[in-house]
mmCIF file of C-alpha atoms in Angstrom:
data_model
loop_
_atom_site.group_PDB
_atom_site.id
_atom_site.type_symbol
_atom_site.label_atom_id
_atom_site.label_comp_id
_atom_site.label_asym_id
_atom_site.label_seq_id
_atom_site.Cartn_x
_atom_site.Cartn_y
_atom_site.Cartn_z
ATOM 1 C CA VAL A 28 15.646 -34.292 -27.006
ATOM 2 C CA SER A 29 13.040 -32.737 -24.687
ATOM 3 C CA LYS A 30 12.975 -29.630 -26.924
ATOM 4 C CA GLN A 31 12.207 -31.679 -30.030
ATOM 5 C CA VAL A 32 9.541 -33.699 -28.237
ATOM 6 C CA LEU A 33 7.876 -30.584 -26.831
ATOM 7 C CA GLU A 34 7.937 -28.792 -30.193
ATOM 8 C CA GLN A 35 6.466 -31.825 -31.955
ATOM 9 C CA LEU A 36 3.775 -32.141 -29.296
ATOM 10 C CA LEU A 37 2.800 -28.487 -29.619
ATOM 11 C CA ARG A 38 2.772 -28.695 -33.426
ATOM 12 C CA GLU A 39 0.345 -31.622 -33.335
ATOM 13 C CA LEU A 40 -1.931 -30.093 -30.726
ATOM 14 C CA GLN A 41 -3.348 -27.364 -32.967
ATOM 15 C CA PRO A 42 -4.699 -29.547 -35.799
ATOM 16 C CA LEU A 43 -5.998 -32.046 -33.261
ATOM 17 C CA CYS A 44 -7.900 -29.397 -31.312
ATOM 18 C CA THR A 45 -9.020 -27.676 -34.513
ATOM 19 C CA SER A 46 -10.548 -30.833 -35.981
ATOM 20 C CA GLU A 47 -12.247 -31.684 -32.701
ATOM 21 C CA GLN A 48 -13.613 -28.169 -32.377
ATOM 22 C CA GLN A 49 -14.958 -28.297 -35.927
ATOM 23 C CA PHE A 50 -16.711 -31.576 -35.163
ATOM 24 C CA LEU A 51 -18.316 -30.136 -32.015
ATOM 25 C CA ARG A 52 -19.580 -27.074 -33.853
ATOM 26 C CA GLU A 53 -21.148 -29.154 -36.571
ATOM 27 C CA PHE A 54 -22.519 -31.854 -34.284
ATOM 28 C CA PHE A 55 -24.105 -29.460 -31.779
ATOM 29 C CA GLN A 56 -24.813 -26.793 -34.409
ATOM 30 C CA LEU A 57 -22.811 -24.199 -32.451
ATOM 31 C CA GLY A 58 -22.256 -20.714 -33.800
ATOM 32 C CA HIS A 59 -25.086 -20.769 -36.347
ATOM 33 C CA ASP A 60 -27.265 -18.277 -34.496
ATOM 34 C CA ALA A 61 -26.415 -14.682 -35.302
ATOM 35 C CA VAL A 62 -27.544 -13.471 -31.889
ATOM 36 C CA GLU A 63 -24.435 -13.179 -29.734
ATOM 37 C CA LEU A 64 -26.187 -14.009 -26.470
ATOM 38 C CA GLN A 65 -28.180 -16.953 -27.826
ATOM 39 C CA VAL A 66 -28.678 -19.500 -25.059
ATOM 40 C CA LEU A 67 -27.574 -23.020 -25.837
ATOM 41 C CA GLU A 68 -29.128 -25.953 -24.028
ATOM 42 C CA VAL A 69 -27.274 -29.218 -24.196
ATOM 43 C CA ARG A 70 -28.845 -32.269 -22.660
ATOM 44 C CA VAL A 71 -26.860 -35.461 -22.739
ATOM 45 C CA SER A 72 -30.023 -37.481 -22.359
ATOM 46 C CA THR A 73 -30.994 -36.488 -25.911
ATOM 47 C CA VAL A 74 -27.720 -37.765 -27.336
ATOM 48 C CA SER A 75 -27.752 -41.400 -28.381
ATOM 49 C CA SER A 76 -24.451 -43.269 -28.728
ATOM 50 C CA PRO A 77 -22.288 -40.293 -27.748
ATOM 51 C CA GLY A 78 -19.121 -42.074 -28.827
ATOM 52 C CA PRO A 79 -15.624 -41.807 -27.314
ATOM 53 C CA LEU A 80 -15.176 -38.097 -27.994
ATOM 54 C CA ILE A 81 -18.384 -36.895 -26.268
ATOM 55 C CA PRO A 82 -17.795 -35.867 -22.646
ATOM 56 C CA ASP A 83 -19.502 -37.733 -19.833
ATOM 57 C CA LEU A 84 -22.424 -35.498 -18.875
ATOM 58 C CA SER A 85 -24.603 -38.232 -17.420
ATOM 59 C CA HIS A 86 -25.296 -36.062 -14.400
ATOM 60 C CA GLY A 87 -27.821 -34.233 -16.590
ATOM 61 C CA LEU A 88 -26.049 -30.866 -16.298
ATOM 62 C CA VAL A 89 -27.615 -28.077 -18.322
ATOM 63 C CA TRP A 90 -25.314 -25.375 -19.709
ATOM 64 C CA PHE A 91 -26.464 -21.903 -20.547
ATOM 65 C CA LEU A 92 -23.480 -20.618 -22.454
ATOM 66 C CA ARG A 93 -22.483 -18.622 -25.484
ATOM 67 C CA PRO A 94 -21.560 -20.874 -28.418
ATOM 68 C CA GLU A 95 -17.801 -20.207 -28.075
ATOM 69 C CA GLU A 96 -17.984 -20.854 -24.340
ATOM 70 C CA ALA A 97 -19.829 -24.121 -24.899
ATOM 71 C CA THR A 98 -17.164 -25.192 -27.376
ATOM 72 C CA ALA A 99 -14.354 -24.369 -24.969
ATOM 73 C CA GLN A 100 -16.099 -26.246 -22.178
ATOM 74 C CA LEU A 101 -16.547 -29.331 -24.315
ATOM 75 C CA LEU A 102 -12.900 -29.214 -25.410
ATOM 76 C CA SER A 103 -11.713 -28.917 -21.832
ATOM 77 C CA GLU A 104 -13.756 -31.993 -20.906
ATOM 78 C CA ILE A 105 -12.484 -33.977 -23.868
ATOM 79 C CA PHE A 106 -8.820 -33.010 -23.267
ATOM 80 C CA SER A 107 -9.017 -33.037 -19.478
ATOM 81 C CA CYS A 108 -5.848 -35.114 -19.178
ATOM 82 C CA LEU A 109 -3.783 -32.844 -21.431
ATOM 83 C CA GLU A 110 -2.752 -30.185 -18.901
ATOM 84 C CA PRO A 111 -1.656 -32.700 -16.198
ATOM 85 C CA GLU A 112 0.361 -34.568 -18.829
ATOM 86 C CA LEU A 113 2.051 -31.354 -19.992
ATOM 87 C CA ARG A 114 2.875 -30.422 -16.406
ATOM 88 C CA ALA A 115 4.381 -33.858 -15.854
ATOM 89 C CA PHE A 116 6.445 -33.472 -19.012
ATOM 90 C CA LEU A 117 7.806 -30.148 -17.738
ATOM 91 C CA ASP A 118 8.949 -31.866 -14.561
ATOM 92 C CA VAL A 119 10.788 -34.451 -16.642
ATOM 93 C CA CYS A 120 12.508 -31.714 -18.664
ATOM 94 C CA ASN A 121 13.699 -30.042 -15.460
ATOM 95 C CA LYS A 122 15.145 -33.322 -14.180
ATOM 96 C CA VAL A 123 16.900 -34.205 -17.429
ATOM 97 C CA HIS A 124 18.983 -30.992 -17.423
ATOM 98 C CA PRO A 125 19.487 -28.400 -14.653
ATOM 99 C CA LEU A 126 18.750 -25.612 -17.132
ATOM 100 C CA GLY A 127 16.044 -27.463 -19.047
ATOM 101 C CA CYS A 128 13.474 -24.955 -17.787
ATOM 102 C CA LEU A 129 15.006 -22.335 -20.115
ATOM 103 C CA GLN A 130 14.175 -24.250 -23.268
ATOM 104 C CA VAL A 131 10.706 -25.103 -21.975
ATOM 105 C CA LEU A 132 9.972 -21.453 -21.228
ATOM 106 C CA VAL A 133 11.115 -20.306 -24.678
ATOM 107 C CA THR A 134 9.257 -23.023 -26.561
ATOM 108 C CA LEU A 135 5.991 -22.442 -24.703
ATOM 109 C CA SER A 136 6.290 -18.648 -24.941
ATOM 110 C CA ASP A 137 6.870 -18.791 -28.675
ATOM 111 C CA SER A 138 3.889 -21.110 -29.054
ATOM 112 C CA VAL A 139 1.510 -18.977 -27.010
ATOM 113 C CA PHE A 140 2.615 -15.561 -28.280
ATOM 114 C CA GLY A 141 4.023 -16.555 -31.637
ATOM 115 C CA THR A 142 2.554 -19.112 -34.014
ATOM 116 C CA TRP A 143 -0.737 -19.377 -32.169
ATOM 117 C CA GLY A 144 -0.876 -15.831 -30.922
ATOM 118 C CA SER A 145 -3.268 -14.747 -33.652
ATOM 119 C CA SER A 146 -6.911 -14.540 -32.661
ATOM 120 C CA SER A 147 -7.790 -15.881 -36.100
ATOM 121 C CA ALA A 148 -6.426 -19.308 -35.229
ATOM 122 C CA PRO A 149 -9.453 -21.639 -35.061
ATOM 123 C CA SER A 150 -8.594 -23.184 -31.714
ATOM 124 C CA SER A 151 -6.589 -20.270 -30.325
ATOM 125 C CA SER A 152 -8.902 -19.552 -27.402
ATOM 126 C CA PHE A 153 -8.806 -23.060 -25.956
ATOM 127 C CA LEU A 154 -5.139 -23.695 -26.736
ATOM 128 C CA ARG A 155 -3.995 -20.311 -25.472
ATOM 129 C CA THR A 156 -5.842 -20.859 -22.215
ATOM 130 C CA LEU A 157 -4.426 -24.332 -21.827
ATOM 131 C CA LEU A 158 -0.859 -23.416 -22.799
ATOM 132 C CA GLY A 159 -1.111 -20.176 -20.823
ATOM 133 C CA ASN A 160 -1.685 -22.197 -17.656
ATOM 134 C CA VAL A 161 1.289 -24.420 -18.462
ATOM 135 C CA LEU A 162 3.370 -21.368 -19.337
ATOM 136 C CA LEU A 163 2.755 -19.960 -15.852
ATOM 137 C CA LEU A 164 4.232 -23.166 -14.443
ATOM 138 C CA ALA A 165 7.202 -22.894 -16.808
ATOM 139 C CA LYS A 166 7.855 -19.311 -15.639
ATOM 140 C CA SER A 167 7.601 -20.438 -12.025
ATOM 141 C CA ASN A 168 10.105 -23.243 -12.637
ATOM 142 C CA PHE A 169 12.431 -20.796 -14.378
ATOM 143 C CA ASN A 170 12.264 -18.326 -11.467
ATOM 144 C CA LYS A 171 12.886 -21.128 -8.958
ATOM 145 C CA CYS A 172 15.911 -22.266 -10.957
ATOM 146 C CA VAL A 173 17.350 -18.741 -11.023
ATOM 147 C CA GLY A 174 16.602 -18.204 -7.339
ATOM 148 C CA THR A 175 18.283 -21.464 -6.366
ATOM 149 C CA LEU A 176 21.324 -20.645 -8.492
ATOM 150 C CA CYS A 177 21.575 -17.156 -6.942
ATOM 151 C CA LYS A 178 21.465 -18.643 -3.454
ATOM 152 C CA GLU A 179 24.127 -21.220 -4.299
ATOM 153 C CA ILE A 180 26.381 -18.520 -5.746
ATOM 154 C CA GLU A 181 25.954 -16.174 -2.775
ATOM 155 C CA GLU A 182 26.583 -18.905 -0.218
ATOM 156 C CA ALA A 183 29.494 -20.502 -2.093
ATOM 157 C CA LYS A 184 32.913 -20.405 -0.482
ATOM 158 C CA ALA A 185 36.264 -20.492 -2.202
ATOM 159 C CA PRO A 186 37.971 -23.910 -2.112
ATOM 160 C CA SER A 187 40.118 -24.248 0.994
ATOM 161 C CA ARG A 188 43.299 -24.854 -1.020
ATOM 162 C CA MET A 189 42.594 -22.302 -3.725
ATOM 163 C CA ARG A 190 45.720 -20.519 -4.950
ATOM 164 C CA GLY A 191 44.038 -18.243 -7.452
ATOM 165 C CA GLY A 192 42.179 -18.572 -10.703
ATOM 166 C CA ILE A 193 38.518 -18.308 -11.621
ATOM 167 C CA LEU A 194 36.028 -18.947 -8.842
ATOM 168 C CA PRO A 195 33.333 -21.635 -9.291
ATOM 169 C CA CYS A 196 30.564 -19.024 -8.918
ATOM 170 C CA VAL A 197 31.948 -17.103 -11.903
ATOM 171 C CA SER A 198 32.030 -20.274 -13.985
ATOM 172 C CA ARG A 199 28.419 -21.038 -13.022
ATOM 173 C CA PHE A 200 27.328 -17.561 -14.079
ATOM 174 C CA GLN A 201 29.236 -17.853 -17.340
ATOM 175 C CA GLU A 202 27.644 -21.238 -18.077
ATOM 176 C CA PHE A 203 24.130 -19.906 -17.428
ATOM 177 C CA VAL A 204 24.642 -16.878 -19.660
ATOM 178 C CA ALA A 205 26.132 -18.965 -22.487
ATOM 179 C CA VAL A 206 23.330 -21.548 -22.395
ATOM 180 C CA SER A 207 20.514 -19.035 -21.961
ATOM 181 C CA GLU A 208 21.741 -16.757 -24.755
ATOM 182 C CA GLU A 209 21.806 -19.707 -27.126
ATOM 183 C CA VAL A 210 18.311 -20.832 -26.076
ATOM 184 C CA PHE A 211 16.820 -17.314 -26.285
ATOM 185 C CA ARG A 212 18.741 -16.414 -29.456
ATOM 186 C CA ALA A 213 15.691 -16.622 -31.746
ATOM 187 C CA SER A 214 13.094 -15.726 -29.128
ATOM 188 C CA ARG A 215 11.400 -12.335 -29.089
ATOM 189 C CA ARG A 216 10.663 -12.489 -25.346
ATOM 190 C CA ARG A 217 13.765 -11.620 -23.321
ATOM 191 C CA GLY A 218 12.144 -9.924 -20.357
ATOM 192 C CA GLU A 219 12.469 -12.897 -18.013
ATOM 193 C CA LEU A 220 16.015 -13.635 -19.174
ATOM 194 C CA ASP A 221 17.224 -10.043 -18.692
ATOM 195 C CA LYS A 222 15.888 -10.040 -15.125
ATOM 196 C CA ALA A 223 17.604 -13.361 -14.469
ATOM 197 C CA HIS A 224 20.918 -12.097 -15.867
ATOM 198 C CA LEU A 225 20.839 -9.052 -13.584
ATOM 199 C CA ARG A 226 19.936 -11.128 -10.516
ATOM 200 C CA LEU A 227 22.721 -13.613 -11.165
ATOM 201 C CA ALA A 228 25.297 -10.910 -11.942
ATOM 202 C CA SER A 229 24.488 -9.154 -8.659
ATOM 203 C CA SER A 230 24.852 -12.459 -6.784
ATOM 204 C CA VAL A 231 28.217 -13.173 -8.425
ATOM 205 C CA PHE A 232 29.557 -9.696 -7.654
ATOM 206 C CA SER A 233 28.377 -10.041 -4.054
ATOM 207 C CA SER A 234 30.065 -13.443 -3.758
ATOM 208 C CA ILE A 235 33.377 -12.154 -5.114
ATOM 209 C CA LYS A 236 33.344 -9.076 -2.885
ATOM 210 C CA GLY A 237 32.587 -11.272 0.121
ATOM 211 C CA LEU A 238 35.735 -13.363 -0.303
ATOM 212 C CA SER A 239 37.631 -13.869 2.918
ATOM 213 C CA SER A 240 41.430 -13.929 2.916
ATOM 214 C CA ALA A 241 41.176 -16.761 5.443
ATOM 215 C CA ASN A 242 39.905 -19.059 2.667
ATOM 216 C CA LEU A 243 42.697 -18.191 0.239
ATOM 217 C CA ARG A 244 46.399 -18.921 0.117
ATOM 218 C CA VAL A 245 47.138 -15.892 -2.031
ATOM 219 C CA SER A 246 46.261 -12.222 -2.095
ATOM 220 C CA THR A 247 42.505 -11.639 -1.947
ATOM 221 C CA ASP A 248 42.948 -8.581 -4.155
ATOM 222 C CA MET A 249 44.666 -10.700 -6.771
ATOM 223 C CA VAL A 250 41.794 -13.228 -6.874
ATOM 224 C CA MET A 251 39.216 -10.434 -7.064
ATOM 225 C CA MET A 252 41.201 -8.686 -9.789
ATOM 226 C CA GLU A 253 41.381 -11.845 -11.903
ATOM 227 C CA ASN A 254 37.717 -12.736 -11.512
ATOM 228 C CA PHE A 255 36.392 -9.256 -12.264
ATOM 229 C CA HIS A 256 38.740 -9.122 -15.243
ATOM 230 C CA HIS A 257 37.373 -12.473 -16.427
ATOM 231 C CA ILE A 258 33.761 -11.292 -16.092
ATOM 232 C CA HIS A 259 34.520 -8.056 -17.936
ATOM 233 C CA ASN A 260 36.135 -9.893 -20.852
ATOM 234 C CA PHE A 261 33.284 -12.399 -20.985
ATOM 235 C CA LEU A 262 30.624 -9.658 -21.070
ATOM 236 C CA CYS A 263 32.582 -7.779 -23.750
ATOM 237 C CA GLN A 264 32.442 -10.877 -25.939
ATOM 238 C CA ARG A 265 28.730 -11.448 -25.309
ATOM 239 C CA ASN A 266 27.541 -7.846 -25.743
ATOM 240 C CA ILE A 267 24.338 -8.188 -23.674
ATOM 241 C CA PRO A 268 22.571 -4.793 -23.378
ATOM 242 C CA CYS A 269 21.027 -5.387 -19.935
ATOM 243 C CA LEU A 270 24.482 -6.190 -18.486
ATOM 244 C CA GLU A 271 26.291 -3.095 -19.762
ATOM 245 C CA GLY A 272 26.221 -1.578 -16.282
ATOM 246 C CA LYS A 273 27.657 -4.758 -14.764
ATOM 247 C CA LYS A 274 30.361 -4.821 -17.420
ATOM 248 C CA ARG A 275 31.458 -1.301 -16.478
ATOM 249 C CA GLU A 276 31.330 -2.187 -12.792
ATOM 250 C CA ALA A 277 33.477 -5.281 -13.369
ATOM 251 C CA LYS A 278 36.079 -3.161 -15.153
ATOM 252 C CA GLN A 279 36.124 -0.645 -12.306
ATOM 253 C CA ARG A 280 36.392 -3.374 -9.660
ATOM 254 C CA CYS A 281 39.246 -4.999 -11.566
ATOM 255 C CA ARG A 282 41.122 -1.692 -11.685
ATOM 256 C CA GLU A 283 40.575 -1.035 -7.974
ATOM 257 C CA HIS A 284 41.849 -4.430 -6.881
ATOM 258 C CA MET A 285 44.776 -4.261 -9.283
ATOM 259 C CA GLU A 286 45.832 -0.976 -7.675
ATOM 260 C CA LYS A 287 45.556 -2.522 -4.207
ATOM 261 C CA PHE A 288 47.431 -5.604 -5.357
ATOM 262 C CA VAL A 289 50.211 -3.528 -6.881
ATOM 263 C CA ALA A 290 50.476 -1.263 -3.842
ATOM 264 C CA THR A 291 50.665 -4.249 -1.483
ATOM 265 C CA TYR A 292 53.364 -6.098 -3.412
ATOM 266 C CA LEU A 293 55.384 -3.009 -4.282
ATOM 267 C CA GLY A 294 55.811 -2.298 -0.626
ATOM 268 C CA GLN A 295 58.310 -5.169 -0.546
ATOM 269 C CA PRO A 296 61.081 -4.213 -3.030
ATOM 270 C CA LEU A 297 61.583 -0.760 -1.482
ATOM 271 C CA GLU A 298 59.983 -1.328 1.893
ATOM 272 C CA GLY A 299 62.577 0.554 3.944
ATOM 273 C CA LEU A 300 62.565 3.563 1.603
ATOM 274 C CA ASN A 301 58.766 3.628 1.612
ATOM 275 C CA HIS A 302 58.634 3.544 5.397
ATOM 276 C CA PHE A 303 61.217 6.310 5.747
ATOM 277 C CA PHE A 304 59.619 8.721 3.299
ATOM 278 C CA GLU A 305 56.115 8.043 4.623
ATOM 279 C CA GLY A 306 57.464 9.347 7.912
ATOM 280 C CA VAL A 307 58.886 12.416 6.165
ATOM 281 C CA LYS A 308 55.498 13.155 4.575
ATOM 282 C CA ALA A 309 53.809 12.732 7.940
ATOM 283 C CA ARG A 310 56.118 15.347 9.508
ATOM 284 C CA LEU A 311 55.386 17.775 6.690
ATOM 285 C CA ALA A 312 51.667 17.215 7.157
ATOM 286 C CA GLN A 313 52.078 18.043 10.857
ATOM 287 C CA GLY A 314 53.519 21.436 9.959
ATOM 288 C CA VAL A 315 57.247 20.782 10.105
ATOM 289 C CA LYS A 316 59.041 22.975 7.560
ATOM 290 C CA GLU A 317 60.911 21.269 4.726
ATOM 291 C CA GLU A 318 64.269 22.664 5.779
ATOM 292 C CA GLU A 319 63.731 21.426 9.352
ATOM 293 C CA VAL A 320 62.903 17.805 8.540
ATOM 294 C CA SER A 321 66.558 16.767 8.453
ATOM 295 C CA PHE A 322 66.906 17.988 12.050
ATOM 296 C CA GLN A 323 64.376 15.403 13.214
ATOM 297 C CA LEU A 324 66.373 12.589 14.830
ATOM 298 C CA ALA A 325 64.573 9.760 13.021
ATOM 299 C CA TYR A 326 64.786 11.565 9.675
ATOM 300 C CA SER A 327 68.248 13.038 9.763
ATOM 301 C CA LYS A 328 70.668 12.961 6.847
ATOM 302 C CA GLN A 329 72.563 10.172 8.554
ATOM 303 C CA GLU A 330 69.431 8.005 8.903
ATOM 304 C CA LEU A 331 68.538 8.625 5.265
ATOM 305 C CA ARG A 332 72.003 7.493 4.126
ATOM 306 C CA LYS A 333 71.631 4.300 6.196
ATOM 307 C CA VAL A 334 68.321 3.491 4.501
ATOM 308 C CA ILE A 335 69.662 4.222 1.005
ATOM 309 C CA GLU A 336 72.675 1.960 1.592
ATOM 310 C CA LYS A 337 70.288 -0.964 2.013
ATOM 311 C CA TYR A 338 68.996 -0.513 -1.530
ATOM 312 C CA PRO A 339 71.851 -0.626 -4.028
ATOM 313 C CA GLY A 340 70.848 -1.037 -7.659
ATOM 314 C CA LYS A 341 71.776 -4.715 -7.807
ATOM 315 C CA GLU A 342 69.605 -5.534 -4.802
ATOM 316 C CA VAL A 343 66.655 -3.634 -6.231
ATOM 317 C CA LYS A 344 66.918 -5.538 -9.492
ATOM 318 C CA ARG A 345 67.194 -8.861 -7.644
ATOM 319 C CA ALA A 346 64.127 -7.983 -5.558
ATOM 320 C CA LEU A 347 62.157 -7.146 -8.690
ATOM 321 C CA GLU A 348 63.148 -10.458 -10.300
ATOM 322 C CA THR A 349 61.927 -12.326 -7.222
ATOM 323 C CA LEU A 350 58.710 -10.334 -7.266
ATOM 324 C CA TYR A 351 58.136 -11.100 -10.954
ATOM 325 C CA ARG A 352 58.519 -14.841 -10.358
ATOM 326 C CA LYS A 353 56.166 -14.705 -7.408
ATOM 327 C CA ILE A 354 53.464 -12.884 -9.367
ATOM 328 C CA ASN A 355 53.927 -15.166 -12.361
ATOM 329 C CA LYS A 356 53.479 -18.173 -10.096
ATOM 330 C CA HIS A 357 50.162 -17.029 -8.652
ATOM 331 C CA LEU A 358 48.449 -15.339 -11.599
ATOM 332 C CA SER A 359 46.278 -17.557 -13.775
ATOM 333 C CA PRO A 360 47.801 -18.050 -17.262
ATOM 334 C CA GLU A 361 44.290 -18.104 -18.801
ATOM 335 C CA GLU A 362 43.674 -14.467 -17.945
ATOM 336 C CA ASN A 363 47.052 -13.288 -19.316
ATOM 337 C CA LEU A 364 47.181 -10.521 -16.719
ATOM 338 C CA LEU A 365 50.911 -10.750 -16.038
ATOM 339 C CA PRO A 366 51.938 -8.102 -18.640
ATOM 340 C CA VAL A 367 49.185 -5.758 -17.422
ATOM 341 C CA VAL A 368 50.069 -6.160 -13.747
ATOM 342 C CA TRP A 369 53.795 -5.909 -14.394
ATOM 343 C CA GLN A 370 53.329 -2.673 -16.352
ATOM 344 C CA ALA A 371 51.169 -1.270 -13.546
ATOM 345 C CA MET A 372 53.903 -2.150 -11.078
ATOM 346 C CA GLU A 373 56.496 -0.435 -13.243
ATOM 347 C CA GLN A 374 54.423 2.728 -13.395
ATOM 348 C CA GLU A 375 53.821 2.689 -9.654
ATOM 349 C CA LEU A 376 57.498 2.147 -8.831
ATOM 350 C CA ILE A 377 58.440 5.018 -11.169
ATOM 351 C CA ARG A 378 55.927 7.203 -9.337
ATOM 352 C CA GLN A 379 57.479 6.244 -5.998
ATOM 353 C CA TYR A 380 60.977 6.892 -7.275
ATOM 354 C CA GLN A 381 59.994 10.373 -8.471
ATOM 355 C CA GLU A 382 58.367 11.088 -5.104
ATOM 356 C CA PHE A 383 61.511 9.998 -3.231
ATOM 357 C CA GLU A 384 63.665 12.243 -5.423
ATOM 358 C CA GLU A 385 61.389 15.250 -4.878
ATOM 359 C CA LEU A 386 61.396 14.793 -1.096
ATOM 360 C CA ILE A 387 65.194 14.527 -1.049
ATOM 361 C CA GLN A 388 65.530 17.731 -3.077
ATOM 362 C CA CYS A 389 63.060 19.598 -0.874
ATOM 363 C CA CYS A 390 64.077 18.374 2.571
ATOM 364 C CA TYR A 391 67.771 17.572 2.154
ATOM 365 C CA VAL A 392 68.966 20.456 -0.017
ATOM 366 C CA GLY A 393 72.727 20.531 -0.624
ATOM 367 C CA SER A 394 73.328 17.231 1.168
ATOM 368 C CA GLY A 395 74.501 15.460 -1.950
ATOM 369 C CA ILE A 396 72.359 12.479 -0.988
ATOM 370 C CA ALA A 397 70.883 10.448 -3.876
ATOM 371 C CA LEU A 398 69.473 6.997 -4.440
ATOM 372 C CA ASP A 399 71.938 4.382 -5.610
ATOM 373 C CA PHE A 400 70.018 3.819 -8.861
ATOM 374 C CA THR A 401 68.645 6.270 -11.406
ATOM 375 C CA MET A 402 65.378 6.386 -13.323
ATOM 376 C CA LYS A 403 67.197 4.999 -16.348
ATOM 377 C CA ASP A 404 68.515 2.106 -14.240
ATOM 378 C CA LEU A 405 65.020 1.354 -12.951
ATOM 379 C CA LEU A 406 63.562 1.221 -16.459
ATOM 380 C CA SER A 407 66.375 -1.066 -17.594
ATOM 381 C CA TYR A 408 65.641 -3.440 -14.670
ATOM 382 C CA PHE A 409 62.011 -3.823 -15.725
ATOM 383 C CA ASN A 410 62.915 -4.157 -19.392
ATOM 384 C CA SER A 411 65.544 -6.870 -18.831
ATOM 385 C CA ILE A 412 63.176 -8.862 -16.582
ATOM 386 C CA THR A 413 60.385 -8.671 -19.150
ATOM 387 C CA VAL A 414 62.642 -9.674 -22.060
ATOM 388 C CA SER A 415 64.300 -12.562 -20.189
ATOM 389 C CA ASN A 416 60.932 -14.016 -19.204
#
């Protein structure tokens, strides 16, 4: 509603000011002298029955102005209440809708630099000055709105009982982008909007990266992964040039936190094997020869057999099923990240399995020791879990 009212008001201003300007030129015979610096003397005392449209100059002020300057001065006196009324209307627009300043900025910008941007417009000088002053206020209101939103996003904390899903700050950013892109869709002036998008994106990224695990009941990496994934998908759909860098950053952040999430949770199905072989790698890094590792008391063939016995194939499959249910419970269904995360976990577990096999072959040559399950078994575990769910 405020947009329609403002557009109608601006449409009616030009003919009103044009007709009044034409009257002033004819009445005071302005602009008839060919000399550019012709001095114009206007004395109100010589004007009888000035009428409602003649400004109150009873103080006997004498102007020495160029014709166009005299016209502008008279118009400013006649329409002295116009700028305060426009400023008051802008305040109303801002109160009606939190993002009302966007539409006001676009409408005023298009009026000043668009329809009435031509110097040939009869009343362009006066109107452009008037609307230019109001436009400065509109830009200020827009910047204040963006600044306030950035501060709210940066200082926002995750809900105390949050178990995952999209953070409120991400939703706020998404709402602003969606609304602003629609408002600026037909506007040729995107400079202010692009700056606002970058400021808000930086604030959102900072807010997500500042998440504390103390405020969450699930993995912080999982929440970060989901939210950066959500932002990346959203920016892919919007295709906003100024946010291409942020889109790439969101994708990278999502990948990083997915890797951390996978590494953290995969430590559970084969925790004992991981711990044992991490120790083996540490001994090798310290300079212990491969053939001498099995002579270390904590990493002897007997200790390795004890660890392997704890991970028969059936137990590994059962552990993976439990892990799948746990991940499925915490991941947000809207993001549909379960297949992606589960595949990443499969690839990581295959990598670990291959590493375990290589270390056994290098450090326990001829021992006949092997894991209770094969690569083929491992792949079948993942496949059966995926199909059954």
